[in-house]
Coordinates of C-alpha atoms in Angstrom, one line a residue:
M227 CA 129.0 -114.3 -209.0
R228 CA 128.1 -117.7 -210.3
A229 CA 125.5 -119.7 -208.5
G230 CA 126.8 -122.8 -206.9
Y231 CA 124.0 -125.3 -207.4
R232 CA 124.8 -129.1 -207.6
L233 CA 122.1 -131.7 -207.8
H234 CA 123.1 -135.2 -207.0
W235 CA 121.6 -138.5 -205.9
D236 CA 122.4 -140.1 -202.5
A237 CA 121.0 -143.7 -202.1
E238 CA 120.2 -143.0 -198.4
H239 CA 118.9 -139.4 -198.5
G240 CA 117.6 -139.1 -202.1
W241 CA 118.1 -136.1 -204.3
I242 CA 120.2 -133.4 -202.7
L243 CA 120.7 -129.9 -204.1
D244 CA 123.8 -128.0 -202.8
V245 CA 122.8 -124.4 -202.7
P246 CA 124.4 -121.2 -201.3
V247 CA 120.9 -119.9 -200.3
T248 CA 117.7 -121.8 -199.8
L249 CA 115.3 -122.0 -202.7
Q250 CA 111.5 -121.9 -202.7
Q251 CA 109.3 -124.9 -203.6
D252 CA 108.5 -123.6 -207.1
Q253 CA 112.2 -123.2 -207.8
L254 CA 112.8 -126.8 -206.7
R255 CA 110.0 -128.0 -209.0
R256 CA 111.7 -126.2 -211.9
I257 CA 115.0 -127.8 -211.2
A258 CA 113.3 -131.2 -211.0
R259 CA 111.6 -130.6 -214.4
W260 CA 115.0 -129.6 -215.8
A261 CA 116.8 -132.7 -214.5
L262 CA 114.1 -135.3 -215.3
P263 CA 114.7 -135.6 -219.0
R264 CA 118.5 -135.8 -218.5
Q265 CA 118.1 -138.6 -216.0
I266 CA 115.6 -140.5 -218.2
D267 CA 118.2 -140.3 -221.0
R268 CA 120.8 -141.7 -218.6
Y269 CA 118.4 -144.5 -217.7
R270 CA 117.9 -145.5 -221.3
A271 CA 121.6 -145.7 -221.9
L272 CA 122.4 -147.9 -218.9
P273 CA 122.6 -151.6 -219.3
P274 CA 120.4 -153.8 -217.0
G275 CA 121.8 -154.1 -213.5
G276 CA 122.0 -152.4 -210.1
R277 CA 122.8 -148.9 -211.3
R278 CA 119.8 -148.9 -213.6
V279 CA 117.5 -150.1 -210.8
E280 CA 118.9 -147.4 -208.5
L281 CA 118.4 -144.7 -211.2
N282 CA 114.8 -145.9 -211.7
R283 CA 114.2 -145.2 -208.0
A284 CA 115.9 -141.8 -208.4
I285 CA 113.8 -140.9 -211.3
G286 CA 110.7 -141.8 -209.3
A287 CA 111.8 -139.4 -206.5
L288 CA 112.5 -136.7 -209.0
T289 CA 109.1 -137.1 -210.6
R290 CA 107.5 -136.6 -207.2
G291 CA 109.7 -133.5 -206.8
E292 CA 111.5 -134.9 -203.7
I293 CA 114.6 -132.7 -203.5
R294 CA 116.4 -131.8 -200.3
Q295 CA 118.5 -128.7 -200.0
R296 CA 121.9 -128.5 -198.3
L297 CA 123.4 -125.1 -197.6
V298 CA 127.0 -124.9 -198.8
D299 CA 129.4 -121.9 -198.6
H300 CA 130.1 -119.8 -201.7
D301 CA 133.8 -119.7 -201.4
G302 CA 134.6 -123.4 -200.9
D303 CA 136.2 -123.3 -197.5
G304 CA 133.5 -125.5 -195.9
V305 CA 132.2 -122.8 -193.5
S306 CA 128.6 -121.7 -194.1
I307 CA 127.2 -119.0 -191.9
P308 CA 123.6 -118.5 -193.2
F309 CA 122.5 -115.8 -190.7
A310 CA 125.7 -113.7 -190.4
S311 CA 125.3 -110.0 -190.7
T312 CA 127.2 -108.1 -193.4
E313 CA 130.2 -105.9 -192.8
R314 CA 129.5 -102.3 -192.0
V315 CA 129.9 -99.9 -195.0
N316 CA 131.8 -97.4 -192.9
P317 CA 133.8 -99.1 -190.2
E318 CA 135.1 -95.8 -188.8
R319 CA 131.6 -94.7 -187.8
R320 CA 130.6 -96.3 -184.5
I321 CA 127.0 -96.8 -183.6
F322 CA 127.6 -97.1 -179.9
A323 CA 130.1 -95.0 -178.0

């Protein structure tokens, strides 16, 4: 199964990472370190203007490690049930009579 991680910038909420399961802080810091040089390269390639100013703000937030997580479902149907129990292995065997 491929992990469904997507990091994107929202002007109102900052960096948002779409994840199928929540990550720990050290994992978020690694993602920030991975994304930072790519965003800096994008910043250098942009002409002066509003998008460049906004990306500068986004890079500052990424430098500080400000990433929020948003749980998304793994199959794309839009329904995420983070605390659902798994199916029983043997559905014929009943626990309670």
